[in-house]
mmCIF file of C-alpha atoms in Angstrom:
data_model
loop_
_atom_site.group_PDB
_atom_site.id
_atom_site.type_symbol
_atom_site.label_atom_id
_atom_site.label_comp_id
_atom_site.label_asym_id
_atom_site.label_seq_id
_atom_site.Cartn_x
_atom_site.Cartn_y
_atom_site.Cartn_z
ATOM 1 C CA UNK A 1049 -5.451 27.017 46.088
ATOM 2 C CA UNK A 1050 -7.357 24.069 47.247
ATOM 3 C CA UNK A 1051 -8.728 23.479 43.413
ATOM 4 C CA UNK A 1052 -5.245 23.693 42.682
ATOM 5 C CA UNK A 1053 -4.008 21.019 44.904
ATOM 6 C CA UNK A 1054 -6.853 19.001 44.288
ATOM 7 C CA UNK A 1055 -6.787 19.432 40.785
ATOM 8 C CA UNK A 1056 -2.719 17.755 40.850
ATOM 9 C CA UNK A 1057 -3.895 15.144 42.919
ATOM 10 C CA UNK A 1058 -7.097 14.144 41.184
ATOM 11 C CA UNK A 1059 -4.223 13.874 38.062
ATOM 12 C CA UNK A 1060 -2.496 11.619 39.845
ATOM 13 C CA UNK A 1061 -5.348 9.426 39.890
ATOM 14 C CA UNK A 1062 -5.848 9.691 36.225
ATOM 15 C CA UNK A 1063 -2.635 8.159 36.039
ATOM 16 C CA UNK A 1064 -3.334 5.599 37.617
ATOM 17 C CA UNK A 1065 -6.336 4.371 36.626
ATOM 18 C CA UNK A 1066 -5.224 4.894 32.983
ATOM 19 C CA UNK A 1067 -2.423 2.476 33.501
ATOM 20 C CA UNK A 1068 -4.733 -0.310 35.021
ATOM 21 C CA UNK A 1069 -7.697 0.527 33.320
ATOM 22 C CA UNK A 1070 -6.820 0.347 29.482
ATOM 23 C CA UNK A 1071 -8.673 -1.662 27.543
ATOM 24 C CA UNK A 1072 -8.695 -5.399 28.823
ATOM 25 C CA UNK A 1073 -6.831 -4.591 31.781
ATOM 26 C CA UNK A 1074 -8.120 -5.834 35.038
ATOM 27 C CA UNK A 1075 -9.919 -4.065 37.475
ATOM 28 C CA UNK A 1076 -6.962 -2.199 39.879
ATOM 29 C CA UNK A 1077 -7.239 -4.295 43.262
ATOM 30 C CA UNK A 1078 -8.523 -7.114 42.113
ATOM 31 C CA UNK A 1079 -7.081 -10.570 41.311
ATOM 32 C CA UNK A 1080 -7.239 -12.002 37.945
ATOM 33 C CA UNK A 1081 -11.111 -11.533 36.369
ATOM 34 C CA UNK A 1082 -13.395 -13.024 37.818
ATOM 35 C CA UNK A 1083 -11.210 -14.610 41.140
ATOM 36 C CA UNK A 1084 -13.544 -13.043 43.595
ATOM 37 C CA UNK A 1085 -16.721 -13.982 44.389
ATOM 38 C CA UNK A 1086 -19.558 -11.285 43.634
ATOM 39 C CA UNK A 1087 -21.829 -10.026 46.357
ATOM 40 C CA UNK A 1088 -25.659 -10.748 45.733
ATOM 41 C CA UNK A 1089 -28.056 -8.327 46.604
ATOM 42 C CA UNK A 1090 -31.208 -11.247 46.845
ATOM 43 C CA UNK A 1091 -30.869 -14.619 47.355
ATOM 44 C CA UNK A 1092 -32.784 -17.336 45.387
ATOM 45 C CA UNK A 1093 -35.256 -19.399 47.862
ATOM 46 C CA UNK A 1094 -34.016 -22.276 49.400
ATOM 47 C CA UNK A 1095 -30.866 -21.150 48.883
ATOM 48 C CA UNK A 1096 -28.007 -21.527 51.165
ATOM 49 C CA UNK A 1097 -26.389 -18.748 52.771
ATOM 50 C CA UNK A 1098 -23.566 -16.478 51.194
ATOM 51 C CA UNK A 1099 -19.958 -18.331 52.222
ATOM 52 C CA UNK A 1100 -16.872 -16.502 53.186
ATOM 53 C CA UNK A 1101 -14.378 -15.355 50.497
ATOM 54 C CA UNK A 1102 -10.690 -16.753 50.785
ATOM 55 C CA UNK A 1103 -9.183 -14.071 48.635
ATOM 56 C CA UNK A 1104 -7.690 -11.195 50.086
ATOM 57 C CA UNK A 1105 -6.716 -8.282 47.234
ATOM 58 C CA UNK A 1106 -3.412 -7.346 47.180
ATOM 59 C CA UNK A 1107 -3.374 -4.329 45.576
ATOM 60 C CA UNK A 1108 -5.253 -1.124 46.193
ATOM 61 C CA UNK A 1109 -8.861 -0.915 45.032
ATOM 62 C CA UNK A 1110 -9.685 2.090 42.279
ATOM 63 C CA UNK A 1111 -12.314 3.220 44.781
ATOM 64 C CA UNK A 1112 -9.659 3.881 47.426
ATOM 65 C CA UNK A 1113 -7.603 5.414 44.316
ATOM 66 C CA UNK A 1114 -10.086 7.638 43.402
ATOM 67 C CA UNK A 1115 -11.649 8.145 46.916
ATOM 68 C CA UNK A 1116 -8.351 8.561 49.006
ATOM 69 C CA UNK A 1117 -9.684 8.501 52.452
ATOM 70 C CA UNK A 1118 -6.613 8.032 53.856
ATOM 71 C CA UNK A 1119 -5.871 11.940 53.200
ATOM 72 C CA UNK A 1120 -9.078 12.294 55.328
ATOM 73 C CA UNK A 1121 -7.897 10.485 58.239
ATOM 74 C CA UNK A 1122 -5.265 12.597 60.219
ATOM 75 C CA UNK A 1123 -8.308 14.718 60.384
ATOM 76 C CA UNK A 1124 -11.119 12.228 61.847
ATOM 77 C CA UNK A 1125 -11.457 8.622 61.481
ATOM 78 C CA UNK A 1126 -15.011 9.037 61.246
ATOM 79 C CA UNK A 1127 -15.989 8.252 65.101
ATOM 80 C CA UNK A 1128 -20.283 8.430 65.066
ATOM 81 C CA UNK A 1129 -22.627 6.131 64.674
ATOM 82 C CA UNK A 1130 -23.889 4.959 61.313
ATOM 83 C CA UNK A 1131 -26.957 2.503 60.634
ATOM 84 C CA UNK A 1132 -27.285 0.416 57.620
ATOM 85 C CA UNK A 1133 -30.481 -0.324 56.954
ATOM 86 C CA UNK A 1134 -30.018 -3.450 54.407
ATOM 87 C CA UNK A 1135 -30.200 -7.412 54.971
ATOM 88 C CA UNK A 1136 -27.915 -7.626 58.287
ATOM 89 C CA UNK A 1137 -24.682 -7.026 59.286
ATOM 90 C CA UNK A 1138 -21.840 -9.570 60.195
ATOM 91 C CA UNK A 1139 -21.143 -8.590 63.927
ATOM 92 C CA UNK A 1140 -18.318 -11.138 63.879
ATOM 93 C CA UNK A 1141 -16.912 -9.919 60.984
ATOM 94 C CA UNK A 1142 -12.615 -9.139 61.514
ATOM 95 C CA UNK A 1143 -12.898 -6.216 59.616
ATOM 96 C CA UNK A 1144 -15.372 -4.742 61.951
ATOM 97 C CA UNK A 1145 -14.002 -5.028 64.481
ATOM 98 C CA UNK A 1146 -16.297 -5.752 67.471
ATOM 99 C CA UNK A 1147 -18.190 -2.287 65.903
ATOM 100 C CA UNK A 1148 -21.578 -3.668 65.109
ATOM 101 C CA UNK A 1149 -24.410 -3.335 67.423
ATOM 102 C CA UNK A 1150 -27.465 -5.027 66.744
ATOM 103 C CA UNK A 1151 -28.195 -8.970 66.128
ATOM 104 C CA UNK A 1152 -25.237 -9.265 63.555
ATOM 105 C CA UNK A 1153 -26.510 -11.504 61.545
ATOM 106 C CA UNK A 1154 -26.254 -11.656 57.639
ATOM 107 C CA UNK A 1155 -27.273 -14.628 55.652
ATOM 108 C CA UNK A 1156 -27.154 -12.945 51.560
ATOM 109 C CA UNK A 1157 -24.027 -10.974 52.644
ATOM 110 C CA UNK A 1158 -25.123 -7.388 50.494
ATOM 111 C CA UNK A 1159 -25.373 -5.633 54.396
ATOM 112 C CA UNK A 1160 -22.107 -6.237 55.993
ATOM 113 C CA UNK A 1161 -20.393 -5.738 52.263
ATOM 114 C CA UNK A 1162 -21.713 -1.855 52.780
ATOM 115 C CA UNK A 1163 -20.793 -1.788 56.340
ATOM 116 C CA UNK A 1164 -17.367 -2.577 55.311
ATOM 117 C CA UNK A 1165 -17.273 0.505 52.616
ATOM 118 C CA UNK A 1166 -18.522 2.357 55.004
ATOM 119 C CA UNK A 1167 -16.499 1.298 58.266
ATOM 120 C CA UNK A 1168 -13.850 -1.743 57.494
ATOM 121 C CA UNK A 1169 -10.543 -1.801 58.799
ATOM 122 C CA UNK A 1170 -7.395 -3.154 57.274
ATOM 123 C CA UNK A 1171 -7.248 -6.912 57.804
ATOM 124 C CA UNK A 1172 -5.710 -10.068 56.660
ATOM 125 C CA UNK A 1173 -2.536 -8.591 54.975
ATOM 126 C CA UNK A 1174 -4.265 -6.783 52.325
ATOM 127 C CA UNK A 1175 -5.105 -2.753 51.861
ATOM 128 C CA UNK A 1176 -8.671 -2.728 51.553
ATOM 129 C CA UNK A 1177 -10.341 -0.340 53.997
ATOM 130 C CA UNK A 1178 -13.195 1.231 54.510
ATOM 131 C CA UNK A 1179 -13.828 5.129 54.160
ATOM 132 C CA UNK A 1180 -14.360 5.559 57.760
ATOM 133 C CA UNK A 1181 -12.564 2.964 59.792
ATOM 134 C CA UNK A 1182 -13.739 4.169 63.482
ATOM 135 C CA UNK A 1183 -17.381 4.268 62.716
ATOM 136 C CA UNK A 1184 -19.839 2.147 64.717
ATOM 137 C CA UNK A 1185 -22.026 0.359 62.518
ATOM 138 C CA UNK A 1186 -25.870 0.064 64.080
ATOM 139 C CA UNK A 1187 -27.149 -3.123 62.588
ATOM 140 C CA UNK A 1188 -30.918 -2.160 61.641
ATOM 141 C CA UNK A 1189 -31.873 -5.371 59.020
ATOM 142 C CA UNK A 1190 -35.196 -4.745 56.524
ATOM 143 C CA UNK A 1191 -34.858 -7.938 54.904
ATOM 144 C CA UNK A 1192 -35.905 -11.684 55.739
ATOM 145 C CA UNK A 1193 -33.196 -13.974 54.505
ATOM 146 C CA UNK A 1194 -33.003 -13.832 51.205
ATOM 147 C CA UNK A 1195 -33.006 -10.239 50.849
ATOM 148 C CA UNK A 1196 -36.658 -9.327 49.707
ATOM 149 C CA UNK A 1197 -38.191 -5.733 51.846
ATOM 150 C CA UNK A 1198 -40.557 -3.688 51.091
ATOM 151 C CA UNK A 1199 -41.119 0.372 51.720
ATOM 152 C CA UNK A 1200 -43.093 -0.084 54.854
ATOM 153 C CA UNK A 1201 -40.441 -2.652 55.991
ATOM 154 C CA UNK A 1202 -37.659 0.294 55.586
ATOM 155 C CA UNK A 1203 -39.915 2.772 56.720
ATOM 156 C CA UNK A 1204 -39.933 0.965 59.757
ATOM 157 C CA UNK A 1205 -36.264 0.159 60.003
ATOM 158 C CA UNK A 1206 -35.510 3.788 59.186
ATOM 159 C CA UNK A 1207 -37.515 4.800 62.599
ATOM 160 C CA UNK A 1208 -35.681 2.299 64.836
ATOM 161 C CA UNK A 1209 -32.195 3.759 63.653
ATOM 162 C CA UNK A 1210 -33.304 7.118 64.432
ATOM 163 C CA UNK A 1211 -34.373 5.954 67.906
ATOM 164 C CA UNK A 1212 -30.929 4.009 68.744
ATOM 165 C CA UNK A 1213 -29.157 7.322 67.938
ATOM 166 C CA UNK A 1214 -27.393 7.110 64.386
ATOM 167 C CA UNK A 1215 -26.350 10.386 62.949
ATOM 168 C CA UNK A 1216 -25.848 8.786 59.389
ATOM 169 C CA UNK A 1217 -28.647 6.333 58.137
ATOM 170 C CA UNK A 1218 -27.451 4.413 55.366
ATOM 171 C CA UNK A 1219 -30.360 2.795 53.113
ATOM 172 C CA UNK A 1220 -28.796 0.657 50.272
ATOM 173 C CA UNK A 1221 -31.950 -1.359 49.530
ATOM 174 C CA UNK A 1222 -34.248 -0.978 46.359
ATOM 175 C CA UNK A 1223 -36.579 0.769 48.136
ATOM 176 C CA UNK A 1224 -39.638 1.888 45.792
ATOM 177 C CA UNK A 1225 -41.453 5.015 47.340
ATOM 178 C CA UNK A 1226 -43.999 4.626 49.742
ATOM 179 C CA UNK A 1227 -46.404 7.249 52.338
ATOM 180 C CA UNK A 1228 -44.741 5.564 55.431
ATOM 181 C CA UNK A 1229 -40.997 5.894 54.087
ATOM 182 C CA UNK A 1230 -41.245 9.096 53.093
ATOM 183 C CA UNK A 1231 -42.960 9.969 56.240
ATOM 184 C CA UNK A 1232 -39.972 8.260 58.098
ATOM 185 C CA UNK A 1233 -36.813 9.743 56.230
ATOM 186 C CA UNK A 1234 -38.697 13.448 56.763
ATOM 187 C CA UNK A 1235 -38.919 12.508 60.588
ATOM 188 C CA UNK A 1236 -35.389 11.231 60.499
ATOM 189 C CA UNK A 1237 -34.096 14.555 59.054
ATOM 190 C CA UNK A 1238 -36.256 16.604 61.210
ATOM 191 C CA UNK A 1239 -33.911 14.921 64.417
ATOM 192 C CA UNK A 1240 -30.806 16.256 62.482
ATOM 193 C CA UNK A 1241 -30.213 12.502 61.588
ATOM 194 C CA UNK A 1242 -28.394 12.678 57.695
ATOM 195 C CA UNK A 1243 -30.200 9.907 55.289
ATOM 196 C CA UNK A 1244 -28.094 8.379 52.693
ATOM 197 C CA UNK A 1245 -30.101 6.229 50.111
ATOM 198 C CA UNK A 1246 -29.264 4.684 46.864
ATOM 199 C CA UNK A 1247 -30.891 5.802 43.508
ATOM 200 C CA UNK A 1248 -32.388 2.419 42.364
ATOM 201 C CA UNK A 1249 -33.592 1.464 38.940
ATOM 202 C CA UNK A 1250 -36.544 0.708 37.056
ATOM 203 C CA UNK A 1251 -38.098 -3.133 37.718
ATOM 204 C CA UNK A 1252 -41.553 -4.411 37.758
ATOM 205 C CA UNK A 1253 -40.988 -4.810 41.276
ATOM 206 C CA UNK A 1254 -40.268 -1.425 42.629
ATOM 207 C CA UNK A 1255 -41.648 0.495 39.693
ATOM 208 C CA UNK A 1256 -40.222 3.239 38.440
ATOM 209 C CA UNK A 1257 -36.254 4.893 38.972
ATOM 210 C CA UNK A 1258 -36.834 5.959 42.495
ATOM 211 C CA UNK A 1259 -34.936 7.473 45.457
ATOM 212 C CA UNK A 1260 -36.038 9.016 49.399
ATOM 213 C CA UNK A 1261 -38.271 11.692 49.428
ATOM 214 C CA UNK A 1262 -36.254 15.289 48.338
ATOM 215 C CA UNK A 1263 -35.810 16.535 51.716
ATOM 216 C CA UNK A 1264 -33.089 18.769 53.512
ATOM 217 C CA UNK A 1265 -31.133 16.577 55.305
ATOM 218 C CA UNK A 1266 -31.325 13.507 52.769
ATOM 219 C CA UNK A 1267 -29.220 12.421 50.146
ATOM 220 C CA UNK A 1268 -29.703 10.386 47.176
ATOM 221 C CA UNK A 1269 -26.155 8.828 45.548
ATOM 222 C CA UNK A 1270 -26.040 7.546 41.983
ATOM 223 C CA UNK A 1271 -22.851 5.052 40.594
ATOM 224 C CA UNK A 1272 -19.986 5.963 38.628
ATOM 225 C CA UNK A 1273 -17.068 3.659 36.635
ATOM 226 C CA UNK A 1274 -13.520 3.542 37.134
ATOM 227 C CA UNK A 1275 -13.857 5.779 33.465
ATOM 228 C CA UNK A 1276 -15.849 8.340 35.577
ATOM 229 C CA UNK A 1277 -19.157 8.011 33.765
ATOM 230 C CA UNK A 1278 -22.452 7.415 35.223
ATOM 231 C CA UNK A 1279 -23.273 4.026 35.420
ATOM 232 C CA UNK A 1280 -26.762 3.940 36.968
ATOM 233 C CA UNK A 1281 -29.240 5.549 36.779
ATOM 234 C CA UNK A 1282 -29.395 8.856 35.092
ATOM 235 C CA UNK A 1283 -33.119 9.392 35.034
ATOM 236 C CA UNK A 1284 -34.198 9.944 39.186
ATOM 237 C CA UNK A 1285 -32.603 12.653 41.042
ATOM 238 C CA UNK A 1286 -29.072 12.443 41.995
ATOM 239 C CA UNK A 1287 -27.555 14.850 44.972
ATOM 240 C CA UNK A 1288 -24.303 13.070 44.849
ATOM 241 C CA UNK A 1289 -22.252 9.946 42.308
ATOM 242 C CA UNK A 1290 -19.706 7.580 44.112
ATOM 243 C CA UNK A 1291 -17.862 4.851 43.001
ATOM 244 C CA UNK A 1292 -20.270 1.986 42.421
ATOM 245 C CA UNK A 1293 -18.880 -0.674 39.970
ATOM 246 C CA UNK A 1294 -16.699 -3.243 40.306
ATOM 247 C CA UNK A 1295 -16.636 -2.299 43.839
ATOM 248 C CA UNK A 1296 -14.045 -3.955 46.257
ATOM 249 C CA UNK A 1297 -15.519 -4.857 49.938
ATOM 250 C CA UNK A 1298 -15.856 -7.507 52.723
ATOM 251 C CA UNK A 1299 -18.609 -9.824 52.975
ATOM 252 C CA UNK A 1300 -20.333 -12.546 56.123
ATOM 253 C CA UNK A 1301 -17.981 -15.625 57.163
ATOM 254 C CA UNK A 1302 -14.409 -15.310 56.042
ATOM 255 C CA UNK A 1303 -11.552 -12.599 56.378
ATOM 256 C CA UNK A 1304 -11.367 -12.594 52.349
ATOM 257 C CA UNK A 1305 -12.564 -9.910 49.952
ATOM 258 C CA UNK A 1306 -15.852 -9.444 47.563
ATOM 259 C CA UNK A 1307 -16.552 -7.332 44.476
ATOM 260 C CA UNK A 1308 -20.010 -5.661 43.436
ATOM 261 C CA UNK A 1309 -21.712 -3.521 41.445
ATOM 262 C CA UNK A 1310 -24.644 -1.046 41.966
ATOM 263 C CA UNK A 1311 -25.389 2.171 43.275
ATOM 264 C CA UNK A 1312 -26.399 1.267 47.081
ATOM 265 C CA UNK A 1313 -22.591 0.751 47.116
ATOM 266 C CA UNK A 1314 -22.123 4.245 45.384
ATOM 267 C CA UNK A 1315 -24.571 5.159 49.597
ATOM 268 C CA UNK A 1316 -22.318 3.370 51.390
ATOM 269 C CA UNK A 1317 -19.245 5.904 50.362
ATOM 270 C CA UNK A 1318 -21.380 8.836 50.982
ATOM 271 C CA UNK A 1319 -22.451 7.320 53.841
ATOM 272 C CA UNK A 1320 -18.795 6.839 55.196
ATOM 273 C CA UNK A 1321 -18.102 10.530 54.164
ATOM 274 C CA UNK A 1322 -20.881 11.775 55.919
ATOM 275 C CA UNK A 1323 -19.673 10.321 59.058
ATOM 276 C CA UNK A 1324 -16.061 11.702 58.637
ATOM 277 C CA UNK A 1325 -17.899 14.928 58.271
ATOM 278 C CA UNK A 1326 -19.782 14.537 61.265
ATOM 279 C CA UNK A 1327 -16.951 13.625 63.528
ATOM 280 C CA UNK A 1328 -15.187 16.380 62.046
ATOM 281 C CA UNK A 1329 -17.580 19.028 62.598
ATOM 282 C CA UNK A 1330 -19.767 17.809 65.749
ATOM 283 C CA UNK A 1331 -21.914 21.248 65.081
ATOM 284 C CA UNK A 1332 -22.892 20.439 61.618
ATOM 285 C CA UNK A 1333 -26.714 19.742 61.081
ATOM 286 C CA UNK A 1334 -28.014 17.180 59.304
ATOM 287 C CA UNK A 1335 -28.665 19.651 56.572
ATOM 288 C CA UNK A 1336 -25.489 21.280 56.578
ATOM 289 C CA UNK A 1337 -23.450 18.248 56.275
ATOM 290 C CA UNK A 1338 -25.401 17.144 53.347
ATOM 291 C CA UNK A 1339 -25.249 20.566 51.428
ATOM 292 C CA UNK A 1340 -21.664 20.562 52.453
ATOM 293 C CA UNK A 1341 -21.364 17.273 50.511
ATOM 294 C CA UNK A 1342 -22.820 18.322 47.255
ATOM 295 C CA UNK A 1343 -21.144 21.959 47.190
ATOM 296 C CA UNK A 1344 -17.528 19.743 47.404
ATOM 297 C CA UNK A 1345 -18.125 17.487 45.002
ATOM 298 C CA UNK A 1346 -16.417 17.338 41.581
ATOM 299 C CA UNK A 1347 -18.261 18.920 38.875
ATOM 300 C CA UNK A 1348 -20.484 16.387 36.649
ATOM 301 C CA UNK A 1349 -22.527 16.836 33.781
ATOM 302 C CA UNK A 1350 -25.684 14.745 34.620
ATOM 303 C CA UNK A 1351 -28.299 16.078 36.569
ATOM 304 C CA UNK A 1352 -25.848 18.745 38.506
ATOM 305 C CA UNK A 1353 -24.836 16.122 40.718
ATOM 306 C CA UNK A 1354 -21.082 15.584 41.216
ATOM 307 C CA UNK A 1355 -18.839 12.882 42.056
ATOM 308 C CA UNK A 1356 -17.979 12.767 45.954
ATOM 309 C CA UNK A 1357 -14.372 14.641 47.184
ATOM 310 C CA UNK A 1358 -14.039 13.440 50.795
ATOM 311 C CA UNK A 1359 -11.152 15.623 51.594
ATOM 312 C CA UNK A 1360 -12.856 18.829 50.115
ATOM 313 C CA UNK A 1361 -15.911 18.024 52.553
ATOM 314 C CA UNK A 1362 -13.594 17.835 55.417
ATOM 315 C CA UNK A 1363 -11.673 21.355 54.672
ATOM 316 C CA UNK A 1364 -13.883 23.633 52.904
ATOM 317 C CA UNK A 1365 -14.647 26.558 54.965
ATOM 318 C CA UNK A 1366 -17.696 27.010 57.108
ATOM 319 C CA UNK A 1367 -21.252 26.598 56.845
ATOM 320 C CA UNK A 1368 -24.156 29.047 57.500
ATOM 321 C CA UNK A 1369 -27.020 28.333 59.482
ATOM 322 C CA UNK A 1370 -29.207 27.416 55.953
ATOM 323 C CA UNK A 1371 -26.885 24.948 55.471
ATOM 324 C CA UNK A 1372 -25.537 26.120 52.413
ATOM 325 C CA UNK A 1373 -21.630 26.597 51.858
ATOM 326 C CA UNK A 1374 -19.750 29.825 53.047
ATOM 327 C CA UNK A 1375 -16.759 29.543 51.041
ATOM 328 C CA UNK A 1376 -16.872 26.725 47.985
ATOM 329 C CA UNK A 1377 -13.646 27.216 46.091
ATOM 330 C CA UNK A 1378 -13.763 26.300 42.307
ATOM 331 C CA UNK A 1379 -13.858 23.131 41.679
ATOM 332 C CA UNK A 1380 -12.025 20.402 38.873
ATOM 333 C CA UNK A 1381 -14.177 18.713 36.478
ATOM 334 C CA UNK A 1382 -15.024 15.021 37.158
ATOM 335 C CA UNK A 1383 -17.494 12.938 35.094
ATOM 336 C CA UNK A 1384 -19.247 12.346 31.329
ATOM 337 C CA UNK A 1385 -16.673 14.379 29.153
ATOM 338 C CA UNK A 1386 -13.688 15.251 31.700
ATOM 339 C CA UNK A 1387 -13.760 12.500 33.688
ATOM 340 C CA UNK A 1388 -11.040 11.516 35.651
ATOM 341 C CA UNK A 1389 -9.440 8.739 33.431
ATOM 342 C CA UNK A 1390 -10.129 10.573 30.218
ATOM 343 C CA UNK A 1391 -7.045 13.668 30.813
ATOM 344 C CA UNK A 1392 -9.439 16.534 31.865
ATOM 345 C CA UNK A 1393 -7.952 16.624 35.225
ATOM 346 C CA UNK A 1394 -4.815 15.572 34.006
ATOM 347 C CA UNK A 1395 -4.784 18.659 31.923
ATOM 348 C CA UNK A 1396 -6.191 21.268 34.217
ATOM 349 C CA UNK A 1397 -2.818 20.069 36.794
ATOM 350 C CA UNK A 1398 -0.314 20.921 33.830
ATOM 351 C CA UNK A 1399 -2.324 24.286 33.449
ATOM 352 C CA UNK A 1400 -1.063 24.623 36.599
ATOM 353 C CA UNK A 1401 2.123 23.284 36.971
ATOM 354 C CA UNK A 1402 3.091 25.333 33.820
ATOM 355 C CA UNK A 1403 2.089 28.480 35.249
ATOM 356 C CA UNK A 1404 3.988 27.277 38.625
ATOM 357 C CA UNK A 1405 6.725 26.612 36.014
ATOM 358 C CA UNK A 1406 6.735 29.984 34.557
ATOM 359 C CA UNK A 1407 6.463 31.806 37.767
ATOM 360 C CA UNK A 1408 9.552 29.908 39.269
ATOM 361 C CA UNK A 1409 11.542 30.654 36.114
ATOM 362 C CA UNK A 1410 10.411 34.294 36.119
ATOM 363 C CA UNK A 1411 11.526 34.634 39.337
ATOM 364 C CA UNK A 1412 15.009 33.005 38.781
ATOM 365 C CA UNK A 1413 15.359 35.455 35.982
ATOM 366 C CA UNK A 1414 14.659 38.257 38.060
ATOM 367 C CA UNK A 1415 17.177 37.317 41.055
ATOM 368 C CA UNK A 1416 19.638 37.334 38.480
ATOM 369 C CA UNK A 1417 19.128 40.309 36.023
ATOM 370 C CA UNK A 1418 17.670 42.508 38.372
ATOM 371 C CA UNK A 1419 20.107 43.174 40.531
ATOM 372 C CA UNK A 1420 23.027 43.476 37.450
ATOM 373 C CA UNK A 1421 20.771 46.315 35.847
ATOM 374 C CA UNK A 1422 21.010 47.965 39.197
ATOM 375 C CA UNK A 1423 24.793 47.702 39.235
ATOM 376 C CA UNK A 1424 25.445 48.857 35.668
ATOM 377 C CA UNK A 1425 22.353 51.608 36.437
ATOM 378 C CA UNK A 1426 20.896 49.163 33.620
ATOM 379 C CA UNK A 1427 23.479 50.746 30.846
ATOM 380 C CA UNK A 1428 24.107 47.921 28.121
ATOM 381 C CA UNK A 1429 27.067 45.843 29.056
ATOM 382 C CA UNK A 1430 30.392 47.157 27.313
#
């Protein structure tokens, strides 16, 4: 029943993204093209700090379309503790809330724009939110102010989130691989602490596509388009894809809106499920919550990894003590092929509603000719 259900309301999704998505549309939630201001991930040097945005989105963002967290929150609202390891967070951010412990400070702007996918509350008129709105953010910075880090510099950061008690650890910078960060995200899931980290490209500067080490407990996240498809990158691992382009959010200094793309944004969703998870099932493990994750998630062609279904995490039955899922219904198909925007969905849910159909007028048949053939002892009328 639940792919059922989730299969009618991933169609309603389709529908909506295929009405604001065509070709030459704008982005759902967004202003005209290009009206706000893009979140960088590095600043050039000498360079001033990111200013606030003045434009608040009006309309819904696709992730929130495609994400729905707001079916997810009569269940939990996502109350644990979740560190961001990236270039800062805005403590004084509206959106926030007063929720950010740490120095809450943010000078490129890329670390409180996760912290407010992961944990933003509505604000300023407009319906942008974050996935879990009652998560405390733990401000754990690995940048200096421009944005550059290093492995050993997230290594590091990693360690002190683990120590101020985070259950989630978000890590949404390009992080290369490194002895002392792998050594920290295995120590971080050994404490039943769940590590979310981006899948980052190829560059000359952090070699080649790379992700945390491929430990129980850890999670590495990959992007997808409004269309569904993979947009980055397809060649590391991937556990897990989340929306990660054209990306709504929050940003330092202002109560207006950002956009960006990439897939430490893609982290930042996962991240926020994982903490509704953990709220909602205090006796989860690290380890369980993550398999739980990946078992829910909508079927996609690349990899094995799947596209993240927050309310399937939150109601799917049970987990054993290896972490693995009890009782994993099936599941729609999402991604390269079927994705949502391209009918697959949209098709399974009038599979369904025409059996539904058929049954209902089956049964309306039967309520009437049934009892008539018993009252004529189903002799041919005269």
């Amino acid at each position: 029943m639940r792919s059922w259900l989730s299969a009618v309301a991933t169609a309603g999704a389709a529908v909506t993204l295929a009405g604001v998505l065509a070709p030459g549309a704008a982005l759902a939630g967004a202003p005209a093209p290009g009206a706000l201001p893009g979140i960088p991930e590095k600043l050039p040097e000498r360079s001033g700090c990111v200013q606030g945005s003045a434009v608040v989105v009006s309309q819904t963002p696709w992730q929130q379309v495609v994400l729905a967290p707001q079916r997810a929150w009569p269940l939990t609202r996502g109350d644990v503790p979740v560190a961001v390891v990236d270039t800062g967070v805005d403590a004084g951010s509206s959106w926030l809330g007063g929720r950010v412990e740490g120095a809450g400070k943010d000078c490129v702007g890329h670390g409180t724009f996760v912290a407010g996918l992961i944990a933003a509350r509505r604000g300023s008129g407009g319906p942008f939110a974050g996935v879990a709105p009652d998560a405390r953010i733990i401000d754990v910075p690995a940048t200096d102010n421009t944005g550059e880090s290093s492995p050993k510099r997230i290594a590091a950061a990693v360690t002190t989130a683990v120590g101020r008690g985070a259950k989630v650890i978000a890590v949404t910078l390009a992080q290369g691989r490194g002895g002392d960060l792998d050594r920290a995200v295995k120590a971080a899931a050994e404490a039943d602490v769940l590590v979310v980290s981006a899948v980052t490209p190829a560059d000359a500067e952090h070699g080649p596509v790379s992700c945390v080490p491929n430990v129980p407990g850890a999670l590495c996240v990959g992007a997808l388009g409004p269309d569904g498809r993979v947009a980055e990158p397809a060649e590391a691992r991937t556990d897990l894809l989340a929306p990660g382009v054209s990306v709504v959010g929050i940003g330092p200094r202002g109560s207006g809106n950002f956009a960006g793309t990439g897939s430490s944004l893609s982290a930042a969703f996962v991240a926020g499920a994982a903490a509704l998870l953990r709220a909602h099932e205090p006796k989860l493990t690290a380890v369980q919550a993550a398999a739980r994750l990946r078992a829910t998630a909508y079927r996609n062609a690349v990899g094995g990894a799947g596209g993240l279904d927050l309310y399937a995490a939150l109601t799917t039955v049970g987990s054993g003590s290896s972490g693995q899922v009890v009782v994993a219904p099936p599941l729609p198909t999402y991604g390269p092929g079927k994705a949502r925007g391209d009918g697959g969905a949209v098709r399974d849910a009038l599979a369904v509603a025409a059996v539904f159909g058929g049954l209902v007028v089956a049964v309306g048949v039967g309520a009437v000719v049934v009892p008539r053939g018993n009252r004529r002892s189903w002799r041919p009328p005269a």
